[in-house]
Amino acid sequence: NRLCEFYGSSLIGRKQAACAFLHIRQKAPIYIREGILLFQSIAAASSQRIWINYWRVKRLVKECYQTRFVFTDHSKLLTDMEYRSAIMQMRRCLHYSYLLTIRMNQLSIENSAGEDYSTMNQRIKNNDDILFA
């Protein structure tokens, strides 16, 4: 929650947004900022809930009823999360990331189109020459 609040929101708010965006009810990935997209797991050694950054996972390894996460820095983490559940969470993160990228690109296009339009209006008001292709 402190990490979410540092970036201007609450954990609950980000969970609600992800659930609405993905049309799910539970186990929502949490987008913090570019490069940090988290999902929950359970550490095998302590049975504590931990957050895993989707962008840092290099590979998943199935080990009986557990899953070993291998990260981009070559560190490893054994969890009590079933392999199938880990795959599902990774897919949710991929889907969420894809949808957010599309949304951000749409907003960027809309903003740049709006700027071009307002610039053109300003030039018309200033009686500048405008050439249309």
Short mmCIF file of N, CA and C in Angstrom, two decimals:
data_model
loop_
_atom_site.label_atom_id
_atom_site.label_comp_id
_atom_site.label_asym_id
_atom_site.label_seq_id
_atom_site.Cartn_x
_atom_site.Cartn_y
_atom_site.Cartn_z
N ASN A 1 0.82 -1.19 0.00
CA ASN A 1 0.00 0.00 0.00
C ASN A 1 0.87 1.26 0.00
N ARG A 2 1.99 1.22 0.74
CA ARG A 2 2.89 2.39 0.77
C ARG A 2 3.46 2.69 -0.61
N LEU A 3 3.80 1.64 -1.36
CA LEU A 3 4.33 1.84 -2.70
C LEU A 3 3.27 2.46 -3.61
N CYS A 4 2.03 1.97 -3.52
CA CYS A 4 0.93 2.56 -4.31
C CYS A 4 0.73 4.01 -3.93
N GLU A 5 0.72 4.30 -2.63
CA GLU A 5 0.51 5.67 -2.16
C GLU A 5 1.64 6.59 -2.59
N PHE A 6 2.86 6.07 -2.66
CA PHE A 6 3.98 6.86 -3.13
C PHE A 6 3.74 7.35 -4.55
N TYR A 7 3.06 6.52 -5.36
CA TYR A 7 2.75 6.89 -6.74
C TYR A 7 1.34 7.45 -6.90
N GLY A 8 0.70 7.85 -5.80
CA GLY A 8 -0.51 8.64 -5.89
C GLY A 8 -1.83 7.90 -5.84
N SER A 9 -1.84 6.67 -5.33
CA SER A 9 -3.09 5.92 -5.24
C SER A 9 -3.00 4.97 -4.06
N SER A 10 -4.07 4.22 -3.85
CA SER A 10 -4.05 3.20 -2.80
C SER A 10 -4.06 1.82 -3.42
N LEU A 11 -3.67 0.84 -2.65
CA LEU A 11 -3.69 -0.54 -3.11
C LEU A 11 -5.11 -0.95 -3.48
N ILE A 12 -6.07 -0.57 -2.66
CA ILE A 12 -7.47 -0.91 -2.92
C ILE A 12 -7.93 -0.30 -4.24
N GLY A 13 -7.58 0.97 -4.46
CA GLY A 13 -7.96 1.65 -5.70
C GLY A 13 -7.36 0.98 -6.93
N ARG A 14 -6.11 0.59 -6.83
CA ARG A 14 -5.46 -0.06 -7.96
C ARG A 14 -6.02 -1.46 -8.21
N LYS A 15 -6.38 -2.16 -7.13
CA LYS A 15 -7.02 -3.48 -7.30
C LYS A 15 -8.38 -3.33 -7.98
N GLN A 16 -9.16 -2.36 -7.53
CA GLN A 16 -10.47 -2.12 -8.13
C GLN A 16 -10.34 -1.77 -9.61
N ALA A 17 -9.37 -0.93 -9.94
CA ALA A 17 -9.17 -0.54 -11.33
C ALA A 17 -8.78 -1.75 -12.18
N ALA A 18 -7.88 -2.58 -11.68
CA ALA A 18 -7.45 -3.76 -12.44
C ALA A 18 -8.60 -4.74 -12.62
N CYS A 19 -9.38 -4.95 -11.56
CA CYS A 19 -10.53 -5.86 -11.66
C CYS A 19 -11.53 -5.36 -12.69
N ALA A 20 -11.80 -4.07 -12.69
CA ALA A 20 -12.74 -3.51 -13.66
C ALA A 20 -12.18 -3.61 -15.07
N PHE A 21 -10.91 -3.32 -15.23
CA PHE A 21 -10.26 -3.33 -16.54
C PHE A 21 -10.23 -4.73 -17.13
N LEU A 22 -9.94 -5.74 -16.28
CA LEU A 22 -9.78 -7.12 -16.74
C LEU A 22 -11.05 -7.95 -16.62
N HIS A 23 -12.10 -7.37 -16.03
CA HIS A 23 -13.36 -8.09 -15.80
C HIS A 23 -13.13 -9.34 -14.94
N ILE A 24 -12.42 -9.15 -13.82
CA ILE A 24 -12.16 -10.23 -12.88
C ILE A 24 -12.61 -9.77 -11.49
N ARG A 25 -12.62 -10.69 -10.54
CA ARG A 25 -13.05 -10.35 -9.18
C ARG A 25 -11.95 -10.50 -8.13
N GLN A 26 -10.93 -11.28 -8.45
CA GLN A 26 -9.90 -11.53 -7.45
C GLN A 26 -8.54 -11.71 -8.13
N LYS A 27 -7.50 -11.70 -7.30
CA LYS A 27 -6.13 -11.92 -7.75
C LYS A 27 -5.72 -10.95 -8.85
N ALA A 28 -6.06 -9.70 -8.68
CA ALA A 28 -5.75 -8.68 -9.68
C ALA A 28 -4.28 -8.30 -9.63
N PRO A 29 -3.66 -8.16 -10.80
CA PRO A 29 -2.30 -7.61 -10.82
C PRO A 29 -2.36 -6.12 -10.48
N ILE A 30 -1.30 -5.62 -9.89
CA ILE A 30 -1.26 -4.23 -9.46
C ILE A 30 -0.20 -3.49 -10.25
N TYR A 31 -0.66 -2.54 -11.07
CA TYR A 31 0.26 -1.70 -11.84
C TYR A 31 0.70 -0.55 -10.96
N ILE A 32 2.01 -0.43 -10.76
CA ILE A 32 2.55 0.65 -9.94
C ILE A 32 3.04 1.78 -10.85
N ARG A 33 3.91 1.43 -11.77
CA ARG A 33 4.45 2.37 -12.75
C ARG A 33 5.12 1.53 -13.82
N GLU A 34 5.64 2.19 -14.86
CA GLU A 34 6.32 1.45 -15.92
C GLU A 34 7.45 0.63 -15.32
N GLY A 35 7.46 -0.67 -15.60
CA GLY A 35 8.49 -1.56 -15.08
C GLY A 35 8.11 -2.25 -13.79
N ILE A 36 7.01 -1.86 -13.17
CA ILE A 36 6.57 -2.52 -11.93
C ILE A 36 5.10 -2.90 -12.06
N LEU A 37 4.87 -4.18 -12.26
CA LEU A 37 3.52 -4.76 -12.35
C LEU A 37 3.55 -5.99 -11.44
N LEU A 38 2.86 -5.91 -10.31
CA LEU A 38 2.98 -6.91 -9.26
C LEU A 38 1.79 -7.86 -9.20
N PHE A 39 2.07 -9.09 -8.77
CA PHE A 39 1.01 -10.04 -8.42
C PHE A 39 1.45 -10.78 -7.16
N GLN A 40 0.46 -11.33 -6.45
CA GLN A 40 0.75 -11.98 -5.17
C GLN A 40 1.03 -13.46 -5.32
N SER A 41 1.89 -13.94 -4.43
CA SER A 41 2.17 -15.37 -4.31
C SER A 41 2.38 -15.66 -2.83
N ILE A 42 2.70 -16.91 -2.53
CA ILE A 42 2.97 -17.31 -1.14
C ILE A 42 4.36 -17.92 -1.10
N ALA A 43 5.23 -17.41 -0.25
CA ALA A 43 6.58 -17.94 -0.11
C ALA A 43 6.54 -19.31 0.52
N ALA A 44 7.25 -20.27 -0.06
CA ALA A 44 7.24 -21.65 0.45
C ALA A 44 7.87 -21.75 1.83
N ALA A 45 8.93 -21.00 2.07
CA ALA A 45 9.66 -21.10 3.33
C ALA A 45 8.86 -20.57 4.51
N SER A 46 8.05 -19.53 4.31
CA SER A 46 7.40 -18.89 5.45
C SER A 46 5.89 -18.84 5.37
N SER A 47 5.31 -19.22 4.26
CA SER A 47 3.86 -19.12 4.03
C SER A 47 3.35 -17.69 4.12
N GLN A 48 4.24 -16.73 3.91
CA GLN A 48 3.84 -15.32 3.88
C GLN A 48 3.50 -14.93 2.45
N ARG A 49 2.57 -14.00 2.32
CA ARG A 49 2.24 -13.48 1.00
C ARG A 49 3.38 -12.56 0.56
N ILE A 50 3.75 -12.71 -0.69
CA ILE A 50 4.80 -11.87 -1.26
C ILE A 50 4.31 -11.33 -2.59
N TRP A 51 4.91 -10.23 -3.01
CA TRP A 51 4.58 -9.61 -4.28
C TRP A 51 5.72 -9.88 -5.26
N ILE A 52 5.36 -10.31 -6.46
CA ILE A 52 6.35 -10.61 -7.50
C ILE A 52 6.15 -9.62 -8.64
N ASN A 53 7.26 -9.06 -9.12
CA ASN A 53 7.21 -8.13 -10.24
C ASN A 53 7.23 -8.93 -11.55
N TYR A 54 6.13 -8.86 -12.27
CA TYR A 54 5.97 -9.57 -13.54
C TYR A 54 7.13 -9.29 -14.49
N TRP A 55 7.58 -8.05 -14.55
CA TRP A 55 8.62 -7.65 -15.50
C TRP A 55 9.98 -8.23 -15.16
N ARG A 56 10.17 -8.75 -13.97
CA ARG A 56 11.46 -9.31 -13.57
C ARG A 56 11.50 -10.84 -13.64
N VAL A 57 10.37 -11.47 -13.98
CA VAL A 57 10.32 -12.94 -14.07
C VAL A 57 10.88 -13.36 -15.43
N LYS A 58 11.88 -14.22 -15.38
CA LYS A 58 12.50 -14.72 -16.60
C LYS A 58 11.90 -16.07 -17.00
N ARG A 59 11.61 -16.90 -15.98
CA ARG A 59 11.14 -18.26 -16.26
C ARG A 59 10.42 -18.82 -15.05
N LEU A 60 9.48 -19.74 -15.30
CA LEU A 60 8.79 -20.48 -14.25
C LEU A 60 9.20 -21.94 -14.36
N VAL A 61 9.41 -22.58 -13.20
CA VAL A 61 9.77 -23.99 -13.18
C VAL A 61 8.79 -24.72 -12.26
N LYS A 62 8.15 -25.75 -12.80
CA LYS A 62 7.20 -26.53 -12.02
C LYS A 62 7.97 -27.52 -11.15
N GLU A 63 7.64 -27.52 -9.85
CA GLU A 63 8.25 -28.44 -8.90
C GLU A 63 7.16 -29.03 -8.01
N CYS A 64 6.65 -30.19 -8.39
CA CYS A 64 5.52 -30.84 -7.72
C CYS A 64 4.34 -29.87 -7.64
N TYR A 65 3.93 -29.50 -6.42
CA TYR A 65 2.81 -28.57 -6.27
C TYR A 65 3.28 -27.15 -6.00
N GLN A 66 4.53 -26.91 -6.30
CA GLN A 66 5.11 -25.59 -6.09
C GLN A 66 5.63 -25.04 -7.41
N THR A 67 5.99 -23.76 -7.38
CA THR A 67 6.56 -23.12 -8.57
C THR A 67 7.80 -22.36 -8.16
N ARG A 68 8.85 -22.52 -8.94
CA ARG A 68 10.07 -21.76 -8.73
C ARG A 68 10.11 -20.65 -9.77
N PHE A 69 10.24 -19.43 -9.28
CA PHE A 69 10.38 -18.27 -10.16
C PHE A 69 11.86 -18.00 -10.34
N VAL A 70 12.29 -17.87 -11.57
CA VAL A 70 13.66 -17.49 -11.89
C VAL A 70 13.58 -16.07 -12.45
N PHE A 71 14.34 -15.17 -11.85
CA PHE A 71 14.25 -13.76 -12.20
C PHE A 71 15.38 -13.35 -13.14
N THR A 72 15.23 -12.16 -13.73
CA THR A 72 16.18 -11.67 -14.71
C THR A 72 17.58 -11.50 -14.12
N ASP A 73 17.69 -11.31 -12.81
CA ASP A 73 19.00 -11.20 -12.17
C ASP A 73 19.54 -12.56 -11.73
N HIS A 74 18.87 -13.64 -12.17
CA HIS A 74 19.23 -15.04 -11.91
C HIS A 74 18.95 -15.50 -10.49
N SER A 75 18.31 -14.67 -9.68
CA SER A 75 17.88 -15.13 -8.36
C SER A 75 16.66 -16.03 -8.54
N LYS A 76 16.37 -16.84 -7.52
CA LYS A 76 15.26 -17.79 -7.60
C LYS A 76 14.42 -17.71 -6.34
N LEU A 77 13.15 -18.03 -6.50
CA LEU A 77 12.22 -18.03 -5.38
C LEU A 77 11.28 -19.21 -5.52
N LEU A 78 11.25 -20.09 -4.52
CA LEU A 78 10.31 -21.21 -4.51
C LEU A 78 9.05 -20.77 -3.78
N THR A 79 7.89 -20.97 -4.42
CA THR A 79 6.63 -20.55 -3.82
C THR A 79 5.68 -21.74 -3.69
N ASP A 80 4.69 -21.59 -2.83
CA ASP A 80 3.65 -22.60 -2.69
C ASP A 80 2.53 -22.40 -3.71
N MET A 81 2.77 -21.60 -4.71
CA MET A 81 1.80 -21.35 -5.76
C MET A 81 1.89 -22.49 -6.78
N GLU A 82 0.73 -23.03 -7.15
CA GLU A 82 0.74 -24.07 -8.17
C GLU A 82 1.18 -23.49 -9.50
N TYR A 83 1.84 -24.30 -10.31
CA TYR A 83 2.37 -23.86 -11.59
C TYR A 83 1.26 -23.29 -12.47
N ARG A 84 0.13 -23.94 -12.51
CA ARG A 84 -1.02 -23.49 -13.32
C ARG A 84 -1.48 -22.10 -12.87
N SER A 85 -1.51 -21.86 -11.57
CA SER A 85 -1.89 -20.54 -11.05
C SER A 85 -0.86 -19.48 -11.40
N ALA A 86 0.41 -19.87 -11.35
CA ALA A 86 1.48 -18.93 -11.70
C ALA A 86 1.37 -18.54 -13.17
N ILE A 87 1.11 -19.52 -14.02
CA ILE A 87 0.94 -19.24 -15.45
C ILE A 87 -0.26 -18.29 -15.65
N MET A 88 -1.35 -18.55 -14.94
CA MET A 88 -2.54 -17.71 -15.05
C MET A 88 -2.23 -16.27 -14.63
N GLN A 89 -1.48 -16.10 -13.54
CA GLN A 89 -1.14 -14.75 -13.08
C GLN A 89 -0.23 -14.05 -14.09
N MET A 90 0.71 -14.78 -14.66
CA MET A 90 1.60 -14.19 -15.67
C MET A 90 0.78 -13.76 -16.89
N ARG A 91 -0.18 -14.56 -17.29
CA ARG A 91 -1.03 -14.20 -18.43
C ARG A 91 -1.88 -12.98 -18.13
N ARG A 92 -2.41 -12.91 -16.90
CA ARG A 92 -3.19 -11.72 -16.51
C ARG A 92 -2.33 -10.47 -16.58
N CYS A 93 -1.12 -10.58 -16.09
CA CYS A 93 -0.21 -9.43 -16.14
C CYS A 93 0.09 -9.03 -17.57
N LEU A 94 0.34 -10.01 -18.43
CA LEU A 94 0.60 -9.72 -19.84
C LEU A 94 -0.60 -9.02 -20.47
N HIS A 95 -1.78 -9.55 -20.21
CA HIS A 95 -3.01 -8.96 -20.76
C HIS A 95 -3.22 -7.54 -20.24
N TYR A 96 -3.05 -7.36 -18.95
CA TYR A 96 -3.23 -6.04 -18.33
C TYR A 96 -2.23 -5.04 -18.91
N SER A 97 -0.98 -5.47 -19.02
CA SER A 97 0.05 -4.61 -19.58
C SER A 97 -0.29 -4.22 -21.02
N TYR A 98 -0.77 -5.17 -21.79
CA TYR A 98 -1.16 -4.91 -23.18
C TYR A 98 -2.30 -3.90 -23.24
N LEU A 99 -3.33 -4.10 -22.42
CA LEU A 99 -4.46 -3.19 -22.42
C LEU A 99 -4.06 -1.78 -21.97
N LEU A 100 -3.20 -1.70 -20.97
CA LEU A 100 -2.74 -0.38 -20.51
C LEU A 100 -1.90 0.32 -21.58
N THR A 101 -1.09 -0.44 -22.30
CA THR A 101 -0.29 0.13 -23.38
C THR A 101 -1.18 0.70 -24.47
N ILE A 102 -2.20 -0.07 -24.83
CA ILE A 102 -3.16 0.41 -25.84
C ILE A 102 -3.83 1.69 -25.36
N ARG A 103 -4.27 1.71 -24.11
CA ARG A 103 -4.94 2.88 -23.55
C ARG A 103 -4.01 4.09 -23.55
N MET A 104 -2.76 3.89 -23.13
CA MET A 104 -1.80 5.00 -23.10
C MET A 104 -1.52 5.52 -24.51
N ASN A 105 -1.41 4.62 -25.49
CA ASN A 105 -1.19 5.04 -26.87
C ASN A 105 -2.38 5.83 -27.40
N GLN A 106 -3.59 5.40 -27.06
CA GLN A 106 -4.78 6.14 -27.48
C GLN A 106 -4.78 7.53 -26.89
N LEU A 107 -4.47 7.64 -25.61
CA LEU A 107 -4.43 8.95 -24.96
C LEU A 107 -3.35 9.83 -25.57
N SER A 108 -2.22 9.24 -25.89
CA SER A 108 -1.13 9.99 -26.50
C SER A 108 -1.53 10.53 -27.87
N ILE A 109 -2.20 9.70 -28.66
CA ILE A 109 -2.66 10.12 -29.98
C ILE A 109 -3.70 11.23 -29.85
N GLU A 110 -4.65 11.04 -28.91
CA GLU A 110 -5.68 12.05 -28.70
C GLU A 110 -5.07 13.37 -28.26
N ASN A 111 -4.10 13.31 -27.36
CA ASN A 111 -3.45 14.53 -26.88
C ASN A 111 -2.67 15.23 -27.99
N SER A 112 -1.94 14.45 -28.78
CA SER A 112 -1.16 15.09 -29.84
C SER A 112 -2.09 15.64 -30.92
N ALA A 113 -3.19 14.95 -31.19
CA ALA A 113 -4.16 15.46 -32.18
C ALA A 113 -4.78 16.74 -31.65
N GLY A 114 -5.08 16.78 -30.37
CA GLY A 114 -5.65 17.98 -29.76
C GLY A 114 -4.67 19.13 -29.81
N GLU A 115 -3.38 18.87 -29.59
CA GLU A 115 -2.38 19.92 -29.66
C GLU A 115 -2.25 20.43 -31.09
N ASP A 116 -2.26 19.53 -32.06
CA ASP A 116 -2.17 19.96 -33.45
C ASP A 116 -3.36 20.84 -33.81
N TYR A 117 -4.53 20.45 -33.37
CA TYR A 117 -5.75 21.21 -33.66
C TYR A 117 -5.68 22.59 -33.01
N SER A 118 -5.25 22.64 -31.75
CA SER A 118 -5.19 23.93 -31.07
C SER A 118 -4.11 24.81 -31.68
N THR A 119 -3.00 24.22 -32.10
CA THR A 119 -1.95 24.99 -32.77
C THR A 119 -2.48 25.58 -34.06
N MET A 120 -3.23 24.76 -34.81
CA MET A 120 -3.80 25.24 -36.06
C MET A 120 -4.78 26.38 -35.80
N ASN A 121 -5.62 26.24 -34.78
CA ASN A 121 -6.55 27.30 -34.43
C ASN A 121 -5.82 28.59 -34.07
N GLN A 122 -4.72 28.47 -33.34
CA GLN A 122 -3.95 29.64 -32.95
C GLN A 122 -3.38 30.34 -34.19
N ARG A 123 -2.91 29.55 -35.14
CA ARG A 123 -2.36 30.12 -36.37
C ARG A 123 -3.46 30.83 -37.17
N ILE A 124 -4.65 30.26 -37.19
CA ILE A 124 -5.77 30.90 -37.89
C ILE A 124 -6.09 32.23 -37.23
N LYS A 125 -6.13 32.24 -35.89
CA LYS A 125 -6.41 33.48 -35.17
C LYS A 125 -5.34 34.54 -35.45
N ASN A 126 -4.08 34.10 -35.61
CA ASN A 126 -2.98 35.02 -35.87
C ASN A 126 -2.85 35.36 -37.35
N ASN A 127 -3.77 34.84 -38.19
CA ASN A 127 -3.75 35.06 -39.64
C ASN A 127 -2.46 34.57 -40.30
N ASP A 128 -1.88 33.53 -39.75
CA ASP A 128 -0.69 32.93 -40.36
C ASP A 128 -1.12 32.16 -41.60
N ASP A 129 -0.20 32.00 -42.54
CA ASP A 129 -0.49 31.21 -43.72
C ASP A 129 -0.54 29.74 -43.33
N ILE A 130 -1.56 29.07 -43.81
CA ILE A 130 -1.72 27.64 -43.54
C ILE A 130 -1.81 26.93 -44.87
N LEU A 131 -1.00 25.92 -45.03
CA LEU A 131 -1.04 25.11 -46.24
C LEU A 131 -1.68 23.78 -45.90
N PHE A 132 -2.63 23.35 -46.70
CA PHE A 132 -3.27 22.05 -46.49
C PHE A 132 -2.85 21.12 -47.60
N ALA A 133 -2.47 19.93 -47.26
CA ALA A 133 -2.06 18.94 -48.28
C ALA A 133 -3.26 18.30 -48.89
#
